[in-house]
CSV table of C-alpha atoms in Angstrom, one decimal:
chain,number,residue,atom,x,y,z
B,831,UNK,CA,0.0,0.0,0.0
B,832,UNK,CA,1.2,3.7,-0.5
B,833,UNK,CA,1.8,5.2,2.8
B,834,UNK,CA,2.2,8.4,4.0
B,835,UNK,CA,3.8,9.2,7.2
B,836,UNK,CA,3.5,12.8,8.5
B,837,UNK,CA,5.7,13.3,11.1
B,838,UNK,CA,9.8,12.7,11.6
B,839,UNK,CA,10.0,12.4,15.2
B,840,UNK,CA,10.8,9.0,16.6
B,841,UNK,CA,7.0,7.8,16.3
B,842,UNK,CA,7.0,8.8,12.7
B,843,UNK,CA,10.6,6.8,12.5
B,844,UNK,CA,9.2,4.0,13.6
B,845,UNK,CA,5.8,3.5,11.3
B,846,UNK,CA,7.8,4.6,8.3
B,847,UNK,CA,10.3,2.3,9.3
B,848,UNK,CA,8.5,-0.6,10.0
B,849,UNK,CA,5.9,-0.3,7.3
B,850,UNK,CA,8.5,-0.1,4.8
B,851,UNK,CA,10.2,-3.7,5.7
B,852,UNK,CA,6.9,-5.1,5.5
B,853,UNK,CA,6.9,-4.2,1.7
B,854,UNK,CA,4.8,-0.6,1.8
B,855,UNK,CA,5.8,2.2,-0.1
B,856,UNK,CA,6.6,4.7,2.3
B,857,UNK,CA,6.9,8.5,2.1
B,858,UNK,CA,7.5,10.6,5.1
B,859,UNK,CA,5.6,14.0,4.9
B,860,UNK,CA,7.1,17.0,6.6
B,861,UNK,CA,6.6,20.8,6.3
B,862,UNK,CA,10.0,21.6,4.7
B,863,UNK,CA,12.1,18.6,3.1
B,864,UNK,CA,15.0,21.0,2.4
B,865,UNK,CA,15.1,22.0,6.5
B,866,UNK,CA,14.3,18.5,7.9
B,867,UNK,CA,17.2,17.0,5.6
B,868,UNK,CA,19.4,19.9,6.5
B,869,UNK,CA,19.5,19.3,10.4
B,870,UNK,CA,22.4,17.3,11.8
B,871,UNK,CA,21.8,17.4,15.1
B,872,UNK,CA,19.7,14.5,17.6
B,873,UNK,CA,16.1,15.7,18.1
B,874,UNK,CA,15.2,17.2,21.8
B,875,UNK,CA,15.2,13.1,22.8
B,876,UNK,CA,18.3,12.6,21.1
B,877,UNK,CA,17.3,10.7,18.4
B,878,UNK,CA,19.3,10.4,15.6
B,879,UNK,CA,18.2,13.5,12.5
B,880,UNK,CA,16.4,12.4,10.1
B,881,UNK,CA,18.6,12.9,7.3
B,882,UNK,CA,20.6,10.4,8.9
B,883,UNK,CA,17.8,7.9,9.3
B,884,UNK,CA,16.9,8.0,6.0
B,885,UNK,CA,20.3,7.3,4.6
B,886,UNK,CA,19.6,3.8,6.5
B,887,UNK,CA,16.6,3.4,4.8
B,888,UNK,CA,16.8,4.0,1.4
B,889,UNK,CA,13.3,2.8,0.1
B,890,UNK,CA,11.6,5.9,2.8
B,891,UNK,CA,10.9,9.0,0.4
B,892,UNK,CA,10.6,12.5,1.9
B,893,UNK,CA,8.5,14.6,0.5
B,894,UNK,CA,6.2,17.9,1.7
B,895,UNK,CA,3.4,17.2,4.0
B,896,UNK,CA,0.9,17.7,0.6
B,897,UNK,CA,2.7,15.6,-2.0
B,898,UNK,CA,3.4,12.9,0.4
B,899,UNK,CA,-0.4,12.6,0.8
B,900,UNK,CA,-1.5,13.5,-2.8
B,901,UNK,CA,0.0,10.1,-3.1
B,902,UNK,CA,-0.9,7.7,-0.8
B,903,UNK,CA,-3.9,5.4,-0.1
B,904,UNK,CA,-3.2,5.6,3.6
B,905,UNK,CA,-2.1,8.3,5.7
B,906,UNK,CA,-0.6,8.1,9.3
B,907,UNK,CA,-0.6,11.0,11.5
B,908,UNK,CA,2.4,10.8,13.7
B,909,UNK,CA,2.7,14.2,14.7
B,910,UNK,CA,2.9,15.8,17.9
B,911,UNK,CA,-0.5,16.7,19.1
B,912,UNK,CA,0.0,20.4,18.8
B,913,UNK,CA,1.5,19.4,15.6
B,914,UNK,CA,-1.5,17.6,14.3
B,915,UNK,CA,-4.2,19.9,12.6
B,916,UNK,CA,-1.8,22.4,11.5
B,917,UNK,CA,0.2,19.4,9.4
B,918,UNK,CA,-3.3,18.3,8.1
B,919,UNK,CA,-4.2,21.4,6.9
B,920,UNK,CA,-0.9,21.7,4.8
B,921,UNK,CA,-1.6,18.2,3.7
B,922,UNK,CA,-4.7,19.7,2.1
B,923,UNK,CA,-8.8,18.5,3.1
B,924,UNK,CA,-9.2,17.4,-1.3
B,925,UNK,CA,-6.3,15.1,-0.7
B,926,UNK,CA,-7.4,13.6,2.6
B,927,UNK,CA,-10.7,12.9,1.4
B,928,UNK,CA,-12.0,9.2,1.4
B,929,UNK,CA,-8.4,8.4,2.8
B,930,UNK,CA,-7.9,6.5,6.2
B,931,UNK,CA,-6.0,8.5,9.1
B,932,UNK,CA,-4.4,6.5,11.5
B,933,UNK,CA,-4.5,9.1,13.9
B,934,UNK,CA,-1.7,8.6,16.8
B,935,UNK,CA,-1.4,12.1,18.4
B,936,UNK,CA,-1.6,12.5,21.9
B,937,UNK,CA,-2.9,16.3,23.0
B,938,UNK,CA,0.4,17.1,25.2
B,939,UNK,CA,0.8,20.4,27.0
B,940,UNK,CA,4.4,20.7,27.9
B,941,UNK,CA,3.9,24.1,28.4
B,942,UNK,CA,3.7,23.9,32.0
B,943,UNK,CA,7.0,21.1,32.0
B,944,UNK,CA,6.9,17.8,33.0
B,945,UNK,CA,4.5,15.9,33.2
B,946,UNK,CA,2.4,17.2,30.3
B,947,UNK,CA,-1.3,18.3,30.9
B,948,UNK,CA,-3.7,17.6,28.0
B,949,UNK,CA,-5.4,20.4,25.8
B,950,UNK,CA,-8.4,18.6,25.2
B,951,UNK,CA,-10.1,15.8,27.4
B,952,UNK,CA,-13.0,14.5,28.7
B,953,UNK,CA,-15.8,16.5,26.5
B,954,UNK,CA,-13.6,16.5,23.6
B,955,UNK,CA,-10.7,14.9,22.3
B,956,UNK,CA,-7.7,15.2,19.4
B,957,UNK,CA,-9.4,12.7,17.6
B,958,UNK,CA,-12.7,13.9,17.3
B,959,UNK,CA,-10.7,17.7,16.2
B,960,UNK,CA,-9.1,15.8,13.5
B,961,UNK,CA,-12.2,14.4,12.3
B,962,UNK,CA,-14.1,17.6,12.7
B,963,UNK,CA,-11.6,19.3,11.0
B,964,UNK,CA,-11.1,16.8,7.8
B,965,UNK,CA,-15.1,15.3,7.3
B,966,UNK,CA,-14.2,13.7,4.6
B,967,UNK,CA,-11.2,12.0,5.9
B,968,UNK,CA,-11.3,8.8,7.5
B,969,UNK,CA,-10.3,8.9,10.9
B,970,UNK,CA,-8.8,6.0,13.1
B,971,UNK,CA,-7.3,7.0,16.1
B,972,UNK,CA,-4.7,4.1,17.6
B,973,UNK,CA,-2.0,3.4,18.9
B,974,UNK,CA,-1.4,6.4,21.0
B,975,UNK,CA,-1.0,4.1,24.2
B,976,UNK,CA,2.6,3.0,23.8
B,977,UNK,CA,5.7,4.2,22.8
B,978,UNK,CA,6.8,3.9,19.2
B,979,UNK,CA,9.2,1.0,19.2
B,980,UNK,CA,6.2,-1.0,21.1
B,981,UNK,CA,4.0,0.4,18.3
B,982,UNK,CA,5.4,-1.7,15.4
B,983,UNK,CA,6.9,-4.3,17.6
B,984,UNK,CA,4.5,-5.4,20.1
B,985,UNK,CA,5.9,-8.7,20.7
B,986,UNK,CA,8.8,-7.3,22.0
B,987,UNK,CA,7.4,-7.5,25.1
B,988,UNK,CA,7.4,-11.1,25.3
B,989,UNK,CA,3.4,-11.5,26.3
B,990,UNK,CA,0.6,-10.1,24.5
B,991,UNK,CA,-1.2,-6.7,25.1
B,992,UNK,CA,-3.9,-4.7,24.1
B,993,UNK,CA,-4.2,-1.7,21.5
B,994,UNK,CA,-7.0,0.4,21.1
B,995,UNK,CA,-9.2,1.5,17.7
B,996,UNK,CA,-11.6,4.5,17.8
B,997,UNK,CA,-13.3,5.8,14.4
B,998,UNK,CA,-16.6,6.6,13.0
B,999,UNK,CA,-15.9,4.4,9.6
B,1000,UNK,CA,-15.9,0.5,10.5
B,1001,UNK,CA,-14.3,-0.3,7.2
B,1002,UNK,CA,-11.5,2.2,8.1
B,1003,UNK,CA,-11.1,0.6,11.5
B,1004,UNK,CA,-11.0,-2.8,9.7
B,1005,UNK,CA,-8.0,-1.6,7.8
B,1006,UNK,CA,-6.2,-0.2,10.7
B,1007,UNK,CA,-6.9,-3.3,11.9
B,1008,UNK,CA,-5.0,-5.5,9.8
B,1009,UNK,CA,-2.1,-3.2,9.8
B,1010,UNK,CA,-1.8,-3.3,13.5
B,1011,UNK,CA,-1.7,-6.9,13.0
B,1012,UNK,CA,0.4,-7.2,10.6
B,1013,UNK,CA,3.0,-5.1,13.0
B,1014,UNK,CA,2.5,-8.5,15.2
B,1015,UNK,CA,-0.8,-7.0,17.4
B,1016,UNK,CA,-2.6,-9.9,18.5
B,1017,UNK,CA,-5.8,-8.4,20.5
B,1018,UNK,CA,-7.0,-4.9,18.8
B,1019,UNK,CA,-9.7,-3.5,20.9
B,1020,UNK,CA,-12.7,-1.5,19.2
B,1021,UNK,CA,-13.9,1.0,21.7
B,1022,UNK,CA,-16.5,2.2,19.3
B,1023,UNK,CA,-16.9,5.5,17.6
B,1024,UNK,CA,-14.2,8.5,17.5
B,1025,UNK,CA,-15.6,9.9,20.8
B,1026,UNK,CA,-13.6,6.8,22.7
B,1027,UNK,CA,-10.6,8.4,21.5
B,1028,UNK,CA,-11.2,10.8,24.8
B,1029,UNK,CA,-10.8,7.4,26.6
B,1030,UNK,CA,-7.5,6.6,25.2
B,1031,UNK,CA,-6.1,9.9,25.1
B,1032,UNK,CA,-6.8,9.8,28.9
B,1033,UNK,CA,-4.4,7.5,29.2
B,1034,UNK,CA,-1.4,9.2,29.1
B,1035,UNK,CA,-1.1,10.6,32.3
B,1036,UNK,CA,-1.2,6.9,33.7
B,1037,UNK,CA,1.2,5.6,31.0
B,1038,UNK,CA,3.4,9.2,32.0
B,1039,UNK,CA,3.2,8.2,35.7
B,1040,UNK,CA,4.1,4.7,35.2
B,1041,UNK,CA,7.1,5.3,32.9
B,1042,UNK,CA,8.2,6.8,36.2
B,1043,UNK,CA,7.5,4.2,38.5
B,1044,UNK,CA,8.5,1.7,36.4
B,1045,UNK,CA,11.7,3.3,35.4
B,1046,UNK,CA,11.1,2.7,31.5
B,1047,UNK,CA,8.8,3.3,28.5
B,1048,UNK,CA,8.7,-0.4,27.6
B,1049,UNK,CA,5.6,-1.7,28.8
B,1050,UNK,CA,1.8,-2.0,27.5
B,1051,UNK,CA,-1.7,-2.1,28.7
B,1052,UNK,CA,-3.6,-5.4,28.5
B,1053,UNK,CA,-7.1,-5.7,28.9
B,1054,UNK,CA,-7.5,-8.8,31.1
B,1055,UNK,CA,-11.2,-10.4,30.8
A,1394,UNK,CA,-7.9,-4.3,62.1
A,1395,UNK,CA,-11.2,-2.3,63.2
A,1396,UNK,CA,-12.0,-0.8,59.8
A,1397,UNK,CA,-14.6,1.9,58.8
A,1398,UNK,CA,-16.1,1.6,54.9
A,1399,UNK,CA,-17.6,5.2,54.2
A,1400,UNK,CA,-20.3,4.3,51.7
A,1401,UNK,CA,-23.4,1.8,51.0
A,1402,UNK,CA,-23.3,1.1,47.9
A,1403,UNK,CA,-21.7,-1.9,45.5
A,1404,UNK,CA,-17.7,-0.5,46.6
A,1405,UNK,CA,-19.1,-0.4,50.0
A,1406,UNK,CA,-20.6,-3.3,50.6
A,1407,UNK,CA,-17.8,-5.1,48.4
A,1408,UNK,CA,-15.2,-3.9,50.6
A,1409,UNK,CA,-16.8,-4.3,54.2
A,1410,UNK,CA,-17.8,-7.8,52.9
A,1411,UNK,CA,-14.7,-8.7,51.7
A,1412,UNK,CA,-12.7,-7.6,55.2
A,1413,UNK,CA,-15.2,-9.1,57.2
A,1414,UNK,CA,-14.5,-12.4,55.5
A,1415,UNK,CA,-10.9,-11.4,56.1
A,1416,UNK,CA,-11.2,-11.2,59.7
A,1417,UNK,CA,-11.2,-7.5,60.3
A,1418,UNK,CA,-13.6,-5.9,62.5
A,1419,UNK,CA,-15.8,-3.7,59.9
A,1420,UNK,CA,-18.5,-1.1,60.5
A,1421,UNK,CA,-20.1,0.7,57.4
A,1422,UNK,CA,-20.7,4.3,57.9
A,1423,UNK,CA,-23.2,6.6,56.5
A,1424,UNK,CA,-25.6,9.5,56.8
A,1425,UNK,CA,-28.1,8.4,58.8
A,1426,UNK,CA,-28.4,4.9,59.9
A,1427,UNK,CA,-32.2,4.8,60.5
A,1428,UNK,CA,-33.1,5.9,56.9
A,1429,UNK,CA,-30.4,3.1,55.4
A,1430,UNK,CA,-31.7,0.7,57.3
A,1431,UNK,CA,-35.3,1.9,56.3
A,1432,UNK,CA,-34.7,1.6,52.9
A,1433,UNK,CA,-36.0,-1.6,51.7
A,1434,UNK,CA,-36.0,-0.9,47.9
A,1435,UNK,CA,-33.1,-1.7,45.2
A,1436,UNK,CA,-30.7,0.8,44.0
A,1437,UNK,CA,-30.4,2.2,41.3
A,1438,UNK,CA,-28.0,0.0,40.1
A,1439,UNK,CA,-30.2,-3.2,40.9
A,1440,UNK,CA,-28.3,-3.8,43.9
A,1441,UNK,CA,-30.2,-5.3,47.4
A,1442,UNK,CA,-30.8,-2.6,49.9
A,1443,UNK,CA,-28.3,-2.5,52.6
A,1444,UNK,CA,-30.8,-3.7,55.0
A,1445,UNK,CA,-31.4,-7.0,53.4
A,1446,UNK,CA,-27.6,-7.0,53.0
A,1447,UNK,CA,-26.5,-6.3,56.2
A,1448,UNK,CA,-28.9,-9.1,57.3
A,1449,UNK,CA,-27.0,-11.5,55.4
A,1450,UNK,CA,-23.2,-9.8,57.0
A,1451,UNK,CA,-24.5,-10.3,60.8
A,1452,UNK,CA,-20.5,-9.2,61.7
A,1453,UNK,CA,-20.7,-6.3,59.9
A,1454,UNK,CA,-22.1,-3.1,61.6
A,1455,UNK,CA,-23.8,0.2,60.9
A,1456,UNK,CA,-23.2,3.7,62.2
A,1457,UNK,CA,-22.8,7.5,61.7
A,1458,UNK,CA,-19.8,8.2,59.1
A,1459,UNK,CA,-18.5,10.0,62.3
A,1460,UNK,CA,-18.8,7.2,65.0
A,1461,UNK,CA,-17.8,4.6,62.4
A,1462,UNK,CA,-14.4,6.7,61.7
A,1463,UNK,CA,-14.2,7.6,65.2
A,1464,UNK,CA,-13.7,3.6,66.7
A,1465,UNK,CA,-11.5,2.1,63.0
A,1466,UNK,CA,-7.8,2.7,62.5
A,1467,UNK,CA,-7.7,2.8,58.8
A,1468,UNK,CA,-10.9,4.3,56.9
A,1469,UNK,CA,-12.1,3.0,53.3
A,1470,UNK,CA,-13.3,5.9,51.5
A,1471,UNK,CA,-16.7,4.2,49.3
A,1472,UNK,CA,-18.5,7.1,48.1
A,1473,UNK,CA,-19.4,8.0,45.0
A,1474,UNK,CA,-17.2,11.2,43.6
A,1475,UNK,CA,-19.0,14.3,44.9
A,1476,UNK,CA,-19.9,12.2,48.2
A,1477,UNK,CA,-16.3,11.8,49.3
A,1478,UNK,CA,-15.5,15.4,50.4
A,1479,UNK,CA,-18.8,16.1,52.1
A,1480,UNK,CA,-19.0,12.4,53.8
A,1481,UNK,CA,-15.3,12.9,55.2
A,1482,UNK,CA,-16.0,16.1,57.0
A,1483,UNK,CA,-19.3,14.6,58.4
A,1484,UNK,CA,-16.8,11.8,59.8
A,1485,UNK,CA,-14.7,14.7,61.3
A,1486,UNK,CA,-11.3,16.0,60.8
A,1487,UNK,CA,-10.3,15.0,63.6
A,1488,UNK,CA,-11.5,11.5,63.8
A,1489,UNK,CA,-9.8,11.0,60.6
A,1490,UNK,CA,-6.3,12.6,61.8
A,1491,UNK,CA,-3.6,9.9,61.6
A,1492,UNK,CA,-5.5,7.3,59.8
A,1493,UNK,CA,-5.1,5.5,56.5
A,1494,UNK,CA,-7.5,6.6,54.3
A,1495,UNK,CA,-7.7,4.1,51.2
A,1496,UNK,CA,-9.6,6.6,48.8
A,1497,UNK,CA,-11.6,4.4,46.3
A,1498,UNK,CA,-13.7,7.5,45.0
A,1499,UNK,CA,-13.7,8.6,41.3
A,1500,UNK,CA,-14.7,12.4,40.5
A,1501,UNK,CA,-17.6,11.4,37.7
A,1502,UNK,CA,-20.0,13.6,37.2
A,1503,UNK,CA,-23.3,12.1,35.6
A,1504,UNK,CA,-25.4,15.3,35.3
A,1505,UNK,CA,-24.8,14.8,31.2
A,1506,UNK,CA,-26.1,11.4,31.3
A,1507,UNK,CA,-24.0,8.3,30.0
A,1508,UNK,CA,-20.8,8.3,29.7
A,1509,UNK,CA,-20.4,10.4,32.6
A,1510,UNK,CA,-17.1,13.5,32.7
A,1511,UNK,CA,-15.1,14.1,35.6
A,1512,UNK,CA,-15.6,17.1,37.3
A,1513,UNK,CA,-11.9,17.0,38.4
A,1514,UNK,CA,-8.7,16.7,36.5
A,1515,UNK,CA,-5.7,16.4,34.6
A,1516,UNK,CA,-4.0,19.5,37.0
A,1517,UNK,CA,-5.9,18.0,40.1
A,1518,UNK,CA,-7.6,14.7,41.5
A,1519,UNK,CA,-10.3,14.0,43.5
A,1520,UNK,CA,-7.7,12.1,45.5
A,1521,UNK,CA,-5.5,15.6,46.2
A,1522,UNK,CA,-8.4,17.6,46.9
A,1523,UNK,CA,-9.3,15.2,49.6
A,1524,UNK,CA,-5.6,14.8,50.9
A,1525,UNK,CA,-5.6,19.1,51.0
A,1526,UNK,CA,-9.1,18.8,53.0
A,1527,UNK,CA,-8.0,16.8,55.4
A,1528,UNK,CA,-4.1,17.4,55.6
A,1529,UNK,CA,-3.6,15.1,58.5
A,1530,UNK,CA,-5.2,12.0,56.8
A,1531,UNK,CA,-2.6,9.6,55.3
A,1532,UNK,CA,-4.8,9.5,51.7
A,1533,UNK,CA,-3.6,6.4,49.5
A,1534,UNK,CA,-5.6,6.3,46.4
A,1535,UNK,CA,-6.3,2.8,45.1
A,1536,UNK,CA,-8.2,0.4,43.0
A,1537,UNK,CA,-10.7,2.9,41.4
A,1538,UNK,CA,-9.5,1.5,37.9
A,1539,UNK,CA,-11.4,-1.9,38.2
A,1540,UNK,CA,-15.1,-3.1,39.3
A,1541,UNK,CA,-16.2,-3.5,42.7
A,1542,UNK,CA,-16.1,-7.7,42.7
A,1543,UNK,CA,-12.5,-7.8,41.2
A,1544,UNK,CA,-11.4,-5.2,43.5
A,1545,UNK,CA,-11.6,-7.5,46.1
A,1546,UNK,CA,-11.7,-10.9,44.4
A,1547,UNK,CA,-8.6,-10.0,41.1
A,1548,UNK,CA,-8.0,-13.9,41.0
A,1549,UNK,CA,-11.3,-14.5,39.8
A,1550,UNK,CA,-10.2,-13.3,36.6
A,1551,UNK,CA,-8.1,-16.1,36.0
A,1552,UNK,CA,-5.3,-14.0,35.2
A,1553,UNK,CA,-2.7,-12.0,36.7
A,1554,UNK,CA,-3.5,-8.0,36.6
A,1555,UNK,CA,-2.5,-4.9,38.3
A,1556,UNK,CA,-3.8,-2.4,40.6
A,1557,UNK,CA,-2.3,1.0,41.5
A,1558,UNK,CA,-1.3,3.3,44.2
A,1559,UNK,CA,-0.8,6.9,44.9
A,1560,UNK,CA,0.3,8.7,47.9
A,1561,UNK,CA,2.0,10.8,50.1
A,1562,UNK,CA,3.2,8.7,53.1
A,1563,UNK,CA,5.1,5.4,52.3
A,1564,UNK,CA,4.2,3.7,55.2
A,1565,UNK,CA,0.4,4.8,53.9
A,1566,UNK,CA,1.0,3.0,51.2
A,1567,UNK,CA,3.2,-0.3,52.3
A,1568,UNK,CA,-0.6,-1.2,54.7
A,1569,UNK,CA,-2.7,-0.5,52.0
A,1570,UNK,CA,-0.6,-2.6,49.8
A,1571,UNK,CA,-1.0,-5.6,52.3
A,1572,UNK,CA,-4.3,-5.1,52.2
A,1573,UNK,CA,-4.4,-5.5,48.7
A,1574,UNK,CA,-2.6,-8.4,48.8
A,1575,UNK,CA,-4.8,-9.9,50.9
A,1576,UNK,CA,-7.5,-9.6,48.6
A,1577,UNK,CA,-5.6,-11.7,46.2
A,1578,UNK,CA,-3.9,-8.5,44.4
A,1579,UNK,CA,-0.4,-9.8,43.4
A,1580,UNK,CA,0.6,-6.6,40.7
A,1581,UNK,CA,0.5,-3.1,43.0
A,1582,UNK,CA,2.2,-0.4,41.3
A,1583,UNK,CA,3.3,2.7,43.6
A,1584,UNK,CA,3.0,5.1,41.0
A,1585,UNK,CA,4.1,7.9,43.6
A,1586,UNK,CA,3.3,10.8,45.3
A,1587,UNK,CA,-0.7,11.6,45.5
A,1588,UNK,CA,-0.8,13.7,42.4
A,1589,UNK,CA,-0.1,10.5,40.7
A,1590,UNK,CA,-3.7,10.0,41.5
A,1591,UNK,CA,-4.9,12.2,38.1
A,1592,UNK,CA,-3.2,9.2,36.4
A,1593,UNK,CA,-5.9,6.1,37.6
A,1594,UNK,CA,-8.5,8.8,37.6
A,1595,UNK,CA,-8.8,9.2,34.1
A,1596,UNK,CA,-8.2,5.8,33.5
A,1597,UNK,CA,-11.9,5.8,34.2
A,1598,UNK,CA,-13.3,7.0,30.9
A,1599,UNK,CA,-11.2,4.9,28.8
A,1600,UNK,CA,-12.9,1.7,31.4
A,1601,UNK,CA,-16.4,2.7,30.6
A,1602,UNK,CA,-15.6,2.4,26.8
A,1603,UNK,CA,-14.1,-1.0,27.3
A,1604,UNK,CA,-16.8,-1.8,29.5
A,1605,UNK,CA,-19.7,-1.2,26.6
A,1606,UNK,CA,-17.4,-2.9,23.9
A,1607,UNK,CA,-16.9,-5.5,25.7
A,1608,UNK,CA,-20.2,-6.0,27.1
A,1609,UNK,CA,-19.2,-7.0,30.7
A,1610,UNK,CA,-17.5,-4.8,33.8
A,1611,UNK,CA,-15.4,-8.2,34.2
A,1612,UNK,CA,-11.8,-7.1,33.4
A,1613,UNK,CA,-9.4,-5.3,34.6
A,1614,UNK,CA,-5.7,-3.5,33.6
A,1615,UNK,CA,-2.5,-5.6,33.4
A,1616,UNK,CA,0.7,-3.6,33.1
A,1617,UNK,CA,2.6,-5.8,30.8
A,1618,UNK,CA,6.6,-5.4,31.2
């Protein structure tokens, strides 16, 4: 499938990455290909840039936010939260239309420092602005409930966990879906329509509290029932 | 342990059964002990009246949320969300001065119908605004991410899960974990200090999604690492 990743952080490393050895033909979508190959230096977390990266994986394409999706069939938004509409809008509403967004952004406020609050919950949610935003796109919001290395590599973790889908479209979530599976997902939970994103998007402040306690980012929710 | 369980509904009678059966010397406490005992209707929920129930728990006993606090050493906190505040200074500052209180309470707010917000959080918790009320309380927040029988019976899931805590004062903490263990807990995470509390709280929305998708109030979080 053609895939376009918006986003070059370590979340959008890791789709692009991962969907690409698994035979998709990737393009990662950022606001200025010029600047984002220009940078040399580790990202604020240290991560390698992505000019680098992409040297390492030669079949990834880079290409503005809009020409990246003017040519996919699927588009994932990995974009800080902040990040999210404002890379959407770039990407243009005629070329989103009738295309599924997997939609991972979490609504951090670092603002105040660490931990991050959210800036929109509980009546309202990131998910449901994307939607609102983009009708005619196809919203699925997932996989904003681990970290990015967990995302695409699930079994990592040696027992099985949960991930989450939320979306108004059920053949959109069906596609998601299989992806997710395909990364090695073996119990994909459908919460319902794009509202349950609020639930998810909740989330984080536990999954930012535990990262503390438990002294590293590599662990997962699973729903036991 | 002479225990008090603030609250008569499913949490409350949950939790006074289950440390009865434990051995510990329980008394439920509530508004008015004539007019709970009078009531010989249902809940809302479908649930016996505590009469009928109490008449099944001949150990258990009933009095004022201010004599019940008054004669336990630790104090359960089983209100509902906009109960807890107003219950706990009916049991008395100073009754309460000292104690454990393992705070069960979650801030929803059902005065939109179904699914219900929560009138407290993300920069605050119900469980902080109860440890600033009553500053000399020893406030551990726990197992308000899971349904009243698995609280106290986890193992009849089948399968190892996790429960969490949050508070100020270690020792607090270490006899509410025992507690917890007791029940048949064997995963508690100490997230931290009681502003970790925010965390579990809005855990809650994300539950009631999973709780309509998956049709049944019978699961609970594992923290898979």
């Amino acid at each position: 499938m053609k895939i376009a990743v918006l986003g070059t952080g370590m979340v959008g490393q890791a789709l692009a990455g991962r969907l690409s050895e698994l035979g998709h033909d990737v393009v990662i979508g950022t606001r200025d290909p010029q600047s984002t190959l220009a940078r040399t230096e580790p990202d604020g977390m240290g991560n390698p840039p992505v000019s680098a990266w992409l040297q390492d994986h030669r079949a990834v394409g880079l290409a503005t936010f809009a020409d990246a999706v003017a040519g996919a069939e699927l588009v994932v938004n990995a974009t800080s939260g902040n990040g999210a509409i404002p890379a959407l809008e770039l990407a243009g509403a005629d070329n989103l239309a009738g295309k599924v967004v997997l939609d991972i952004s979490n609504p951090l406020d670092f603002s105040n420092g660490f931990p991050p609050t959210l800036f929109v919950k509980d009546t309202d949610s990131l998910g449901e602005q994307v939607q609102r935003a983009f009708p005619q796109a196809r919203v699925v919001k997932t996989l904003n409930t681990l970290n990015a290395h967990l995302m695409v590599n699930p079994k990592a973790l040696g027992q099985e966990s949960s991930v989450f889908v939320s979306g108004d479209d059920a053949a959109a979530k069906a596609t998601v879906t299989e992806l997710l599976e395909s990364f090695g997902h073996t119990d994909v939970i459908d919460l319902g329509d794009i509202t349950t994103a609020r639930g998810t998007e909740m989330l984080l402040p536990v999954w930012l509290r535990l990262m503390g306690a438990l002294g590293t980012p590599a662990f997962n929710f699973k729903i036991v029932r």
